[in-house]
Amino acid sequence: MAKSRVKKRPDGRYMMQIYLGMVNGKRKYKSVYGTTPKEVETKAEEVRVMMGKGLDVAAMRDTFSSWAERWLKLKKSTVSPAHYVTCAQKIETINRWLGPLSITEIRPADVQGMILDLSEQNPYTGKPTAKRTLVEYRSVVHQVCQMAIDNRLMDYNPASAVKIATEAPQERRRALTAEEQGWILNTPHRAQRAAMLMMLAGLRRGEVIPLTWADIDLDAGAIRVNKSVAKAGTKFEVKSGAKTAAGERVVQIPKILVQFLQQQPREGLLVCPDTKGQMMTETSWRRMWESYQKELNARYGHDGASKFTPGGLPKVIPNITPHMLRHTFCSLMYLAGVDALAAMEQMGHADLKTTLAIYTHLDQEHKRRNVEKLDKYLAGDASQMQVNKK
């Protein structure tokens, strides 16, 4: 039974101790505080209600960060090293807002406030956070709180009611323009093989790095994707299978890629090794890609007459990323009329919805460009087309 006597403390506050039961052979109490006896009685009643629901009242003061740490330990044993690093980075950011709070005291307004702050400015990038990333932050908070719920610490999830603003910036994923595709096709470099495999076969970076010549059948025009790498520190570890079950696939490649690969020398087993013929590390890949970007800039970063703008700033081309190259492959299939199901198999998407989302976006973009062409045509023919004004 809970003690009902309210005591006044020397600091002026009121306090009541509530008996929770025996823990490790000792009587366990929980203290509640308030500025008035009535406030203490109200808090005590809330504790009794929680006890009646079977919730772990003794752990009410556990912070969000302590439960986030438990969640990360679970994740470490169930996800890839690269995914774990992403989860840890998300927790580090979330703890800026929720870490010190008692997990039972977190309210939807606390989580919503964090999301709104991040939508305005991410503390690490200094830029607004993309909508998809905001959804990921909300999901992480939901999962941590759900763990506390499963352990009978709380009875509702404060992240469930949190909304993501529709005006939050969308993460831009674009395909290369025809001009940029020409840069990839016509610029010899050690990274060109990897770029061609991503742009014309849709391979992920993690699928390119461990790819061997034995995985490529140039006579059949096909690449078998049956392994990938996961990040482990600054190195990569090869694992059997692709990123997802659907990722293990046979990709049919166009003749232009077949001809390109036929002309490439084979220095060893790997198609895209480092300078020593070994499998790429995170560092060697980064250095290779930076060198590639510099080479592209040297060739295409100016208009041929001057390397600088009138203001004296260098004309730098947009940074080309591996994901942009892979997205380009999907775009090329759309423009070629490849149906979404076949494209899903080529891309190694686990869900047709992912492919359809890309195809829908491309369809809208294609229609918009056609309308822009119509606008341009009509504007040029304006002398013959006049709208009568009454």
mmCIF file of C-alpha atoms in Angstrom:
data_model
loop_
_atom_site.group_PDB
_atom_site.id
_atom_site.type_symbol
_atom_site.label_atom_id
_atom_site.label_comp_id
_atom_site.label_asym_id
_atom_site.label_seq_id
_atom_site.Cartn_x
_atom_site.Cartn_y
_atom_site.Cartn_z
ATOM 1 C CA MET A 1 0.000 0.000 0.000
ATOM 2 C CA ALA A 2 1.208 3.510 -0.750
ATOM 3 C CA LYS A 3 1.919 5.849 2.122
ATOM 4 C CA SER A 4 -0.531 8.748 2.033
ATOM 5 C CA ARG A 5 1.310 11.161 4.336
ATOM 6 C CA VAL A 6 2.691 14.236 2.590
ATOM 7 C CA LYS A 7 5.824 15.772 4.078
ATOM 8 C CA LYS A 8 7.125 19.289 3.675
ATOM 9 C CA ARG A 9 10.822 19.529 2.809
ATOM 10 C CA PRO A 10 13.254 22.170 4.084
ATOM 11 C CA ASP A 11 13.342 23.688 0.560
ATOM 12 C CA GLY A 12 9.600 24.377 0.748
ATOM 13 C CA ARG A 13 8.502 21.600 -1.589
ATOM 14 C CA TYR A 14 6.174 18.752 -0.599
ATOM 15 C CA MET A 15 7.044 15.099 -0.990
ATOM 16 C CA MET A 16 5.429 11.689 -0.687
ATOM 17 C CA GLN A 17 6.974 8.233 -0.831
ATOM 18 C CA ILE A 18 5.046 5.437 -2.540
ATOM 19 C CA TYR A 19 5.841 1.829 -1.750
ATOM 20 C CA LEU A 20 6.606 -0.157 -4.925
ATOM 21 C CA GLY A 21 7.428 -3.560 -3.464
ATOM 22 C CA MET A 22 10.478 -5.676 -2.661
ATOM 23 C CA VAL A 23 13.482 -5.417 -4.994
ATOM 24 C CA ASN A 24 16.511 -7.645 -4.273
ATOM 25 C CA GLY A 25 15.214 -8.248 -0.780
ATOM 26 C CA LYS A 26 14.789 -4.542 -0.018
ATOM 27 C CA ARG A 27 11.717 -2.359 0.199
ATOM 28 C CA LYS A 28 11.546 -0.083 -2.833
ATOM 29 C CA TYR A 29 9.927 3.375 -2.767
ATOM 30 C CA LYS A 30 9.321 6.106 -5.308
ATOM 31 C CA SER A 31 9.303 9.731 -4.261
ATOM 32 C CA VAL A 32 7.045 12.318 -5.901
ATOM 33 C CA TYR A 33 7.381 16.055 -5.375
ATOM 34 C CA GLY A 34 5.196 19.142 -5.768
ATOM 35 C CA THR A 35 4.773 22.734 -4.670
ATOM 36 C CA THR A 36 1.497 21.932 -2.874
ATOM 37 C CA PRO A 37 0.097 18.851 -1.081
ATOM 38 C CA LYS A 38 -2.600 18.589 -3.769
ATOM 39 C CA GLU A 39 -0.016 18.454 -6.559
ATOM 40 C CA VAL A 40 1.821 15.692 -4.720
ATOM 41 C CA GLU A 41 -1.406 13.721 -4.254
ATOM 42 C CA THR A 42 -2.169 14.053 -7.969
ATOM 43 C CA LYS A 43 1.291 12.777 -8.943
ATOM 44 C CA ALA A 44 1.004 9.942 -6.457
ATOM 45 C CA GLU A 45 -2.298 8.894 -8.005
ATOM 46 C CA GLU A 46 -0.674 8.893 -11.455
ATOM 47 C CA VAL A 47 1.997 6.543 -10.110
ATOM 48 C CA ARG A 48 -0.648 4.223 -8.634
ATOM 49 C CA VAL A 49 -2.444 4.136 -11.994
ATOM 50 C CA MET A 50 0.806 3.193 -13.723
ATOM 51 C CA MET A 51 1.398 0.456 -11.151
ATOM 52 C CA GLY A 52 -2.134 -0.793 -11.810
ATOM 53 C CA LYS A 53 -1.277 -1.111 -15.503
ATOM 54 C CA GLY A 54 1.789 -3.161 -14.633
ATOM 55 C CA LEU A 55 4.244 -0.488 -15.786
ATOM 56 C CA ASP A 56 7.754 -0.391 -14.347
ATOM 57 C CA VAL A 57 7.443 2.655 -12.113
ATOM 58 C CA ALA A 58 10.937 2.174 -10.658
ATOM 59 C CA ALA A 59 12.445 2.954 -14.068
ATOM 60 C CA MET A 60 10.386 6.083 -14.730
ATOM 61 C CA ARG A 61 13.433 8.338 -14.423
ATOM 62 C CA ASP A 62 15.412 6.474 -17.113
ATOM 63 C CA THR A 63 16.461 8.983 -19.750
ATOM 64 C CA PHE A 64 15.768 8.731 -23.453
ATOM 65 C CA SER A 65 19.516 8.490 -24.094
ATOM 66 C CA SER A 66 19.817 5.409 -21.848
ATOM 67 C CA TRP A 67 17.094 3.627 -23.811
ATOM 68 C CA ALA A 68 18.601 4.832 -27.075
ATOM 69 C CA GLU A 69 21.857 3.175 -26.040
ATOM 70 C CA ARG A 70 20.008 -0.118 -25.442
ATOM 71 C CA TRP A 71 18.325 0.222 -28.826
ATOM 72 C CA LEU A 72 21.691 0.751 -30.516
ATOM 73 C CA LYS A 73 23.118 -2.372 -28.879
ATOM 74 C CA LEU A 74 20.231 -4.361 -30.319
ATOM 75 C CA LYS A 75 20.725 -2.792 -33.739
ATOM 76 C CA LYS A 76 24.419 -3.637 -33.729
ATOM 77 C CA SER A 77 23.604 -7.337 -33.728
ATOM 78 C CA THR A 78 20.838 -7.165 -36.337
ATOM 79 C CA VAL A 79 21.959 -4.714 -39.058
ATOM 80 C CA SER A 80 24.999 -4.172 -41.254
ATOM 81 C CA PRO A 81 27.930 -2.110 -39.924
ATOM 82 C CA ALA A 82 27.104 0.707 -42.350
ATOM 83 C CA HIS A 83 23.470 0.797 -41.228
ATOM 84 C CA TYR A 84 24.570 0.766 -37.597
ATOM 85 C CA VAL A 85 26.748 3.840 -38.170
ATOM 86 C CA THR A 86 23.738 5.627 -39.672
ATOM 87 C CA CYS A 87 21.593 4.665 -36.664
ATOM 88 C CA ALA A 88 24.255 5.938 -34.247
ATOM 89 C CA GLN A 89 24.455 9.251 -36.117
ATOM 90 C CA LYS A 90 20.681 9.628 -35.921
ATOM 91 C CA ILE A 91 20.730 8.969 -32.153
ATOM 92 C CA GLU A 92 23.538 11.493 -31.658
ATOM 93 C CA THR A 93 21.388 14.166 -33.292
ATOM 94 C CA ILE A 94 18.166 13.174 -31.493
ATOM 95 C CA ASN A 95 19.894 13.235 -28.110
ATOM 96 C CA ARG A 96 20.496 16.958 -28.572
ATOM 97 C CA TRP A 97 16.766 17.411 -28.012
ATOM 98 C CA LEU A 98 15.504 14.344 -26.139
ATOM 99 C CA GLY A 99 18.580 12.715 -24.569
ATOM 100 C CA PRO A 100 18.377 14.210 -21.023
ATOM 101 C CA LEU A 101 14.594 13.839 -20.742
ATOM 102 C CA SER A 102 13.000 11.032 -18.752
ATOM 103 C CA ILE A 103 11.574 8.741 -21.397
ATOM 104 C CA THR A 104 8.226 8.569 -19.581
ATOM 105 C CA GLU A 105 7.957 12.363 -19.600
ATOM 106 C CA ILE A 106 8.511 12.817 -23.345
ATOM 107 C CA ARG A 107 5.398 14.204 -24.980
ATOM 108 C CA PRO A 108 4.435 14.463 -28.673
ATOM 109 C CA ALA A 109 5.187 18.194 -28.468
ATOM 110 C CA ASP A 110 8.817 17.423 -27.568
ATOM 111 C CA VAL A 111 9.295 15.189 -30.606
ATOM 112 C CA GLN A 112 7.346 17.565 -32.845
ATOM 113 C CA GLY A 113 9.544 20.453 -31.716
ATOM 114 C CA MET A 114 12.666 18.491 -32.617
ATOM 115 C CA ILE A 115 11.280 17.710 -36.081
ATOM 116 C CA LEU A 116 10.367 21.349 -36.676
ATOM 117 C CA ASP A 117 13.840 22.507 -35.595
ATOM 118 C CA LEU A 118 15.516 19.980 -37.889
ATOM 119 C CA SER A 119 13.272 20.961 -40.792
ATOM 120 C CA GLU A 120 14.606 24.512 -40.446
ATOM 121 C CA GLN A 121 18.267 23.650 -39.871
ATOM 122 C CA ASN A 122 20.266 20.488 -39.267
ATOM 123 C CA PRO A 123 22.943 21.218 -36.611
ATOM 124 C CA TYR A 124 25.598 19.347 -38.590
ATOM 125 C CA THR A 125 24.919 20.540 -42.136
ATOM 126 C CA GLY A 126 23.509 23.969 -41.343
ATOM 127 C CA LYS A 127 20.822 23.325 -43.958
ATOM 128 C CA PRO A 128 17.126 22.313 -43.777
ATOM 129 C CA THR A 129 16.711 18.566 -43.300
ATOM 130 C CA ALA A 130 15.123 16.650 -46.177
ATOM 131 C CA LYS A 131 11.628 15.267 -45.657
ATOM 132 C CA ARG A 132 12.752 11.644 -46.004
ATOM 133 C CA THR A 133 15.421 12.175 -43.346
ATOM 134 C CA LEU A 134 12.872 13.782 -41.002
ATOM 135 C CA VAL A 135 10.743 10.663 -41.383
ATOM 136 C CA GLU A 136 13.780 8.565 -40.447
ATOM 137 C CA TYR A 137 14.390 10.655 -37.297
ATOM 138 C CA ARG A 138 10.763 10.206 -36.256
ATOM 139 C CA SER A 139 11.015 6.469 -36.911
ATOM 140 C CA VAL A 140 14.092 6.136 -34.676
ATOM 141 C CA VAL A 141 12.351 7.946 -31.797
ATOM 142 C CA HIS A 142 9.320 5.709 -32.311
ATOM 143 C CA GLN A 143 11.453 2.552 -32.177
ATOM 144 C CA VAL A 144 13.279 3.616 -28.999
ATOM 145 C CA CYS A 145 10.005 4.496 -27.261
ATOM 146 C CA GLN A 146 8.440 1.249 -28.482
ATOM 147 C CA MET A 147 11.233 -0.655 -26.775
ATOM 148 C CA ALA A 148 10.345 1.116 -23.526
ATOM 149 C CA ILE A 149 6.681 0.244 -24.095
ATOM 150 C CA ASP A 150 7.545 -3.413 -24.688
ATOM 151 C CA ASN A 151 9.409 -3.372 -21.371
ATOM 152 C CA ARG A 152 6.327 -2.046 -19.543
ATOM 153 C CA LEU A 153 7.822 1.360 -18.880
ATOM 154 C CA MET A 154 5.240 3.452 -20.733
ATOM 155 C CA ASP A 155 1.851 2.833 -22.302
ATOM 156 C CA TYR A 156 1.843 5.124 -25.355
ATOM 157 C CA ASN A 157 4.305 6.211 -28.016
ATOM 158 C CA PRO A 158 4.824 10.000 -28.199
ATOM 159 C CA ALA A 159 6.219 9.764 -31.743
ATOM 160 C CA SER A 160 2.990 8.306 -33.151
ATOM 161 C CA ALA A 161 1.207 11.666 -33.316
ATOM 162 C CA VAL A 162 4.129 13.607 -34.805
ATOM 163 C CA LYS A 163 3.607 15.093 -38.269
ATOM 164 C CA ILE A 164 6.135 15.896 -40.982
ATOM 165 C CA ALA A 165 5.434 19.229 -42.652
ATOM 166 C CA THR A 166 4.415 18.860 -46.290
ATOM 167 C CA GLU A 167 6.622 21.829 -47.147
ATOM 168 C CA ALA A 168 9.736 20.120 -45.791
ATOM 169 C CA PRO A 169 12.415 20.022 -48.507
ATOM 170 C CA GLN A 170 12.500 16.861 -50.584
ATOM 171 C CA GLU A 171 15.872 15.196 -51.003
ATOM 172 C CA ARG A 172 16.880 15.798 -54.582
ATOM 173 C CA ARG A 173 17.706 12.691 -56.562
ATOM 174 C CA ARG A 174 18.394 13.470 -60.152
ATOM 175 C CA ALA A 175 19.707 11.678 -63.170
ATOM 176 C CA LEU A 176 22.609 12.993 -65.206
ATOM 177 C CA THR A 177 21.810 15.191 -68.157
ATOM 178 C CA ALA A 178 22.717 14.024 -71.668
ATOM 179 C CA GLU A 179 25.769 16.323 -71.522
ATOM 180 C CA GLU A 180 26.910 14.858 -68.188
ATOM 181 C CA GLN A 181 26.426 11.318 -69.495
ATOM 182 C CA GLY A 182 28.748 12.275 -72.332
ATOM 183 C CA TRP A 183 31.385 13.295 -69.785
ATOM 184 C CA ILE A 184 31.288 9.799 -68.268
ATOM 185 C CA LEU A 185 31.454 8.115 -71.672
ATOM 186 C CA ASN A 186 34.327 10.214 -72.997
ATOM 187 C CA THR A 187 36.642 10.808 -70.020
ATOM 188 C CA PRO A 188 39.269 8.098 -69.454
ATOM 189 C CA HIS A 189 40.100 7.676 -65.783
ATOM 190 C CA ARG A 190 40.650 4.890 -63.270
ATOM 191 C CA ALA A 191 37.141 5.555 -61.929
ATOM 192 C CA GLN A 192 35.518 5.383 -65.364
ATOM 193 C CA ARG A 193 34.873 1.639 -65.104
ATOM 194 C CA ALA A 194 32.960 2.063 -61.860
ATOM 195 C CA ALA A 195 31.027 5.037 -63.262
ATOM 196 C CA MET A 196 30.054 3.135 -66.400
ATOM 197 C CA LEU A 197 28.896 0.112 -64.376
ATOM 198 C CA MET A 198 26.697 2.325 -62.207
ATOM 199 C CA MET A 199 25.337 4.448 -65.053
ATOM 200 C CA LEU A 200 24.707 1.680 -67.605
ATOM 201 C CA ALA A 201 24.059 -1.343 -65.356
ATOM 202 C CA GLY A 202 22.577 0.288 -62.270
ATOM 203 C CA LEU A 203 25.046 -1.311 -59.867
ATOM 204 C CA ARG A 204 25.388 0.129 -56.374
ATOM 205 C CA ARG A 205 28.798 1.218 -55.130
ATOM 206 C CA GLY A 206 28.793 -1.735 -52.724
ATOM 207 C CA GLU A 207 28.189 -4.073 -55.677
ATOM 208 C CA VAL A 208 30.877 -2.537 -57.899
ATOM 209 C CA ILE A 209 33.697 -2.767 -55.356
ATOM 210 C CA PRO A 210 33.771 -6.607 -55.015
ATOM 211 C CA LEU A 211 32.764 -7.288 -58.657
ATOM 212 C CA THR A 212 35.068 -9.743 -60.438
ATOM 213 C CA TRP A 213 35.581 -10.378 -64.137
ATOM 214 C CA ALA A 214 34.148 -13.867 -63.563
ATOM 215 C CA ASP A 215 30.830 -12.196 -62.673
ATOM 216 C CA ILE A 216 30.603 -10.671 -66.172
ATOM 217 C CA ASP A 217 29.523 -12.638 -69.239
ATOM 218 C CA LEU A 218 30.262 -10.330 -72.149
ATOM 219 C CA ASP A 219 29.042 -12.865 -74.737
ATOM 220 C CA ALA A 220 25.626 -12.919 -73.078
ATOM 221 C CA GLY A 221 25.746 -9.238 -72.184
ATOM 222 C CA ALA A 222 25.023 -9.904 -68.521
ATOM 223 C CA ILE A 223 26.436 -9.202 -65.068
ATOM 224 C CA ARG A 224 25.672 -11.472 -62.145
ATOM 225 C CA VAL A 225 25.363 -9.549 -58.881
ATOM 226 C CA ASN A 226 25.907 -12.070 -56.094
ATOM 227 C CA LYS A 227 27.956 -10.218 -53.465
ATOM 228 C CA SER A 228 28.364 -6.804 -51.923
ATOM 229 C CA VAL A 229 30.455 -5.036 -49.309
ATOM 230 C CA ALA A 230 29.553 -3.611 -45.911
ATOM 231 C CA LYS A 231 31.562 -0.879 -44.250
ATOM 232 C CA ALA A 232 33.721 -1.946 -41.301
ATOM 233 C CA GLY A 233 35.732 1.045 -40.109
ATOM 234 C CA THR A 234 37.739 2.340 -43.072
ATOM 235 C CA LYS A 235 37.625 -1.045 -44.806
ATOM 236 C CA PHE A 236 34.936 -3.049 -46.541
ATOM 237 C CA GLU A 237 33.940 -6.614 -45.760
ATOM 238 C CA VAL A 238 32.591 -8.800 -48.558
ATOM 239 C CA LYS A 239 29.341 -10.579 -47.844
ATOM 240 C CA SER A 240 27.522 -13.135 -49.923
ATOM 241 C CA GLY A 241 24.442 -11.738 -51.607
ATOM 242 C CA ALA A 242 23.488 -8.165 -52.419
ATOM 243 C CA LYS A 243 22.152 -5.347 -50.245
ATOM 244 C CA THR A 244 18.727 -7.052 -50.241
ATOM 245 C CA ALA A 245 17.434 -10.454 -51.330
ATOM 246 C CA ALA A 246 16.057 -8.812 -54.474
ATOM 247 C CA GLY A 247 19.475 -7.256 -55.073
ATOM 248 C CA GLU A 248 20.977 -10.635 -55.974
ATOM 249 C CA ARG A 249 20.227 -10.616 -59.681
ATOM 250 C CA VAL A 250 21.416 -10.895 -63.270
ATOM 251 C CA VAL A 251 21.591 -7.519 -65.012
ATOM 252 C CA GLN A 252 21.275 -7.408 -68.788
ATOM 253 C CA ILE A 253 23.622 -4.685 -70.031
ATOM 254 C CA PRO A 254 23.545 -2.566 -73.215
ATOM 255 C CA LYS A 255 25.993 -3.081 -76.062
ATOM 256 C CA ILE A 256 27.787 0.197 -75.343
ATOM 257 C CA LEU A 257 28.822 -1.135 -71.929
ATOM 258 C CA VAL A 258 29.763 -4.529 -73.396
ATOM 259 C CA GLN A 259 32.039 -2.833 -75.926
ATOM 260 C CA PHE A 260 33.572 -0.623 -73.245
ATOM 261 C CA LEU A 261 34.366 -3.584 -70.978
ATOM 262 C CA GLN A 262 35.786 -5.594 -73.884
ATOM 263 C CA GLN A 263 38.378 -2.862 -74.391
ATOM 264 C CA GLN A 264 39.429 -2.756 -70.724
ATOM 265 C CA PRO A 265 42.637 -4.515 -69.639
ATOM 266 C CA ARG A 266 42.271 -7.190 -66.968
ATOM 267 C CA GLU A 267 44.987 -6.682 -64.363
ATOM 268 C CA GLY A 268 43.561 -9.196 -61.894
ATOM 269 C CA LEU A 269 40.354 -10.726 -60.566
ATOM 270 C CA LEU A 270 38.648 -7.460 -59.604
ATOM 271 C CA VAL A 271 37.038 -5.199 -62.186
ATOM 272 C CA CYS A 272 37.621 -2.013 -60.148
ATOM 273 C CA PRO A 273 40.612 -2.580 -57.846
ATOM 274 C CA ASP A 274 42.708 0.030 -56.070
ATOM 275 C CA THR A 275 46.109 1.133 -57.387
ATOM 276 C CA LYS A 276 47.726 -1.977 -55.846
ATOM 277 C CA GLY A 277 45.226 -4.390 -57.379
ATOM 278 C CA GLN A 278 43.476 -4.957 -54.053
ATOM 279 C CA MET A 279 39.843 -4.403 -53.124
ATOM 280 C CA MET A 280 38.943 -0.785 -52.475
ATOM 281 C CA THR A 281 38.767 0.639 -48.962
ATOM 282 C CA GLU A 282 36.605 3.597 -47.989
ATOM 283 C CA THR A 283 39.681 5.832 -48.230
ATOM 284 C CA SER A 284 40.910 4.550 -51.594
ATOM 285 C CA TRP A 285 37.418 4.867 -53.081
ATOM 286 C CA ARG A 286 37.080 8.442 -51.814
ATOM 287 C CA ARG A 287 40.466 9.445 -53.187
ATOM 288 C CA MET A 288 39.715 7.850 -56.554
ATOM 289 C CA TRP A 289 36.355 9.615 -56.777
ATOM 290 C CA GLU A 290 37.844 12.977 -55.780
ATOM 291 C CA SER A 291 40.485 12.549 -58.482
ATOM 292 C CA TYR A 292 37.743 11.696 -60.976
ATOM 293 C CA GLN A 293 35.765 14.803 -60.073
ATOM 294 C CA LYS A 294 38.881 16.951 -60.520
ATOM 295 C CA GLU A 295 39.503 15.425 -63.946
ATOM 296 C CA LEU A 296 35.922 16.116 -65.015
ATOM 297 C CA ASN A 297 36.268 19.688 -63.762
ATOM 298 C CA ALA A 298 39.513 20.171 -65.650
ATOM 299 C CA ARG A 299 37.777 19.118 -68.877
ATOM 300 C CA TYR A 300 34.267 20.484 -68.511
ATOM 301 C CA GLY A 301 34.382 23.026 -65.669
ATOM 302 C CA HIS A 302 34.796 26.015 -67.989
ATOM 303 C CA ASP A 303 33.643 27.191 -71.399
ATOM 304 C CA GLY A 304 36.941 26.586 -73.149
ATOM 305 C CA ALA A 305 37.953 30.248 -73.067
ATOM 306 C CA SER A 306 38.293 30.904 -69.369
ATOM 307 C CA LYS A 307 38.354 28.778 -66.255
ATOM 308 C CA PHE A 308 36.797 31.580 -64.254
ATOM 309 C CA THR A 309 33.531 33.475 -64.146
ATOM 310 C CA PRO A 310 33.510 37.287 -64.593
ATOM 311 C CA GLY A 311 33.526 37.531 -60.794
ATOM 312 C CA GLY A 312 36.747 35.544 -60.578
ATOM 313 C CA LEU A 313 35.179 32.339 -59.202
ATOM 314 C CA PRO A 314 36.122 29.002 -60.766
ATOM 315 C CA LYS A 315 33.406 27.378 -62.884
ATOM 316 C CA VAL A 316 32.877 24.062 -61.114
ATOM 317 C CA ILE A 317 30.604 21.387 -62.537
ATOM 318 C CA PRO A 318 28.005 19.762 -60.226
ATOM 319 C CA ASN A 319 29.361 16.966 -58.064
ATOM 320 C CA ILE A 320 28.493 13.581 -59.593
ATOM 321 C CA THR A 321 27.693 10.893 -57.021
ATOM 322 C CA PRO A 322 27.385 7.102 -57.391
ATOM 323 C CA HIS A 323 23.681 7.324 -56.587
ATOM 324 C CA MET A 324 23.132 9.840 -59.391
ATOM 325 C CA LEU A 325 24.733 7.380 -61.810
ATOM 326 C CA ARG A 326 22.495 4.542 -60.634
ATOM 327 C CA HIS A 327 19.456 6.826 -60.852
ATOM 328 C CA THR A 328 20.505 7.640 -64.415
ATOM 329 C CA PHE A 329 20.283 3.944 -65.338
ATOM 330 C CA CYS A 330 16.705 3.834 -64.081
ATOM 331 C CA SER A 331 15.910 7.004 -66.038
ATOM 332 C CA LEU A 332 17.386 5.547 -69.221
ATOM 333 C CA MET A 333 15.187 2.462 -68.842
ATOM 334 C CA TYR A 334 12.141 4.701 -68.415
ATOM 335 C CA LEU A 335 12.993 6.702 -71.553
ATOM 336 C CA ALA A 336 13.574 3.450 -73.464
ATOM 337 C CA GLY A 337 10.097 2.217 -72.520
ATOM 338 C CA VAL A 338 11.209 -0.618 -70.209
ATOM 339 C CA ASP A 339 8.224 -1.618 -68.036
ATOM 340 C CA ALA A 340 8.439 -0.998 -64.269
ATOM 341 C CA LEU A 341 8.561 -4.703 -63.328
ATOM 342 C CA ALA A 342 11.546 -5.373 -65.595
ATOM 343 C CA ALA A 343 13.215 -2.188 -64.313
ATOM 344 C CA MET A 344 12.685 -3.333 -60.711
ATOM 345 C CA GLU A 345 14.511 -6.595 -61.473
ATOM 346 C CA GLN A 346 17.349 -4.779 -63.238
ATOM 347 C CA MET A 347 17.761 -2.279 -60.387
ATOM 348 C CA GLY A 348 17.467 -4.910 -57.654
ATOM 349 C CA HIS A 349 14.698 -3.034 -55.835
ATOM 350 C CA ALA A 350 13.064 -5.034 -53.054
ATOM 351 C CA ASP A 351 9.670 -3.429 -53.672
ATOM 352 C CA LEU A 352 7.954 -2.450 -56.911
ATOM 353 C CA LYS A 353 6.743 0.710 -55.147
ATOM 354 C CA THR A 354 10.314 2.022 -55.154
ATOM 355 C CA THR A 355 10.594 1.648 -58.928
ATOM 356 C CA LEU A 356 7.108 3.025 -59.530
ATOM 357 C CA ALA A 357 7.910 6.091 -57.418
ATOM 358 C CA ILE A 358 10.929 6.834 -59.637
ATOM 359 C CA TYR A 359 8.945 6.156 -62.814
ATOM 360 C CA THR A 360 6.083 8.412 -61.642
ATOM 361 C CA HIS A 361 8.515 11.240 -60.880
ATOM 362 C CA LEU A 362 10.194 10.815 -64.272
ATOM 363 C CA ASP A 363 6.822 10.763 -66.019
ATOM 364 C CA GLN A 364 5.828 14.049 -64.380
ATOM 365 C CA GLU A 365 9.199 15.586 -65.229
ATOM 366 C CA HIS A 366 8.928 14.405 -68.850
ATOM 367 C CA LYS A 367 5.456 15.923 -69.202
ATOM 368 C CA ARG A 368 6.641 19.203 -67.680
ATOM 369 C CA ARG A 369 9.502 19.436 -70.165
ATOM 370 C CA ASN A 370 7.120 18.783 -73.054
ATOM 371 C CA VAL A 371 4.878 21.598 -71.869
ATOM 372 C CA GLU A 372 7.924 23.878 -71.605
ATOM 373 C CA LYS A 373 8.699 23.045 -75.245
ATOM 374 C CA LEU A 374 5.130 23.955 -76.154
ATOM 375 C CA ASP A 375 5.416 27.235 -74.230
ATOM 376 C CA LYS A 376 8.626 28.069 -76.074
ATOM 377 C CA TYR A 377 7.064 27.261 -79.431
ATOM 378 C CA LEU A 378 3.961 29.316 -78.695
ATOM 379 C CA ALA A 379 6.057 32.230 -77.456
ATOM 380 C CA GLY A 380 8.020 32.196 -80.715
ATOM 381 C CA ASP A 381 4.805 32.184 -82.718
ATOM 382 C CA ALA A 382 3.130 34.869 -80.612
ATOM 383 C CA SER A 383 2.828 37.266 -83.526
ATOM 384 C CA GLN A 384 0.351 34.950 -85.190
ATOM 385 C CA MET A 385 -1.472 33.894 -82.060
ATOM 386 C CA GLN A 386 -3.100 36.790 -80.263
ATOM 387 C CA VAL A 387 -5.612 36.529 -77.465
ATOM 388 C CA ASN A 388 -8.473 38.907 -78.025
ATOM 389 C CA LYS A 389 -9.027 41.204 -75.077
ATOM 390 C CA LYS A 390 -12.514 42.455 -74.472
#
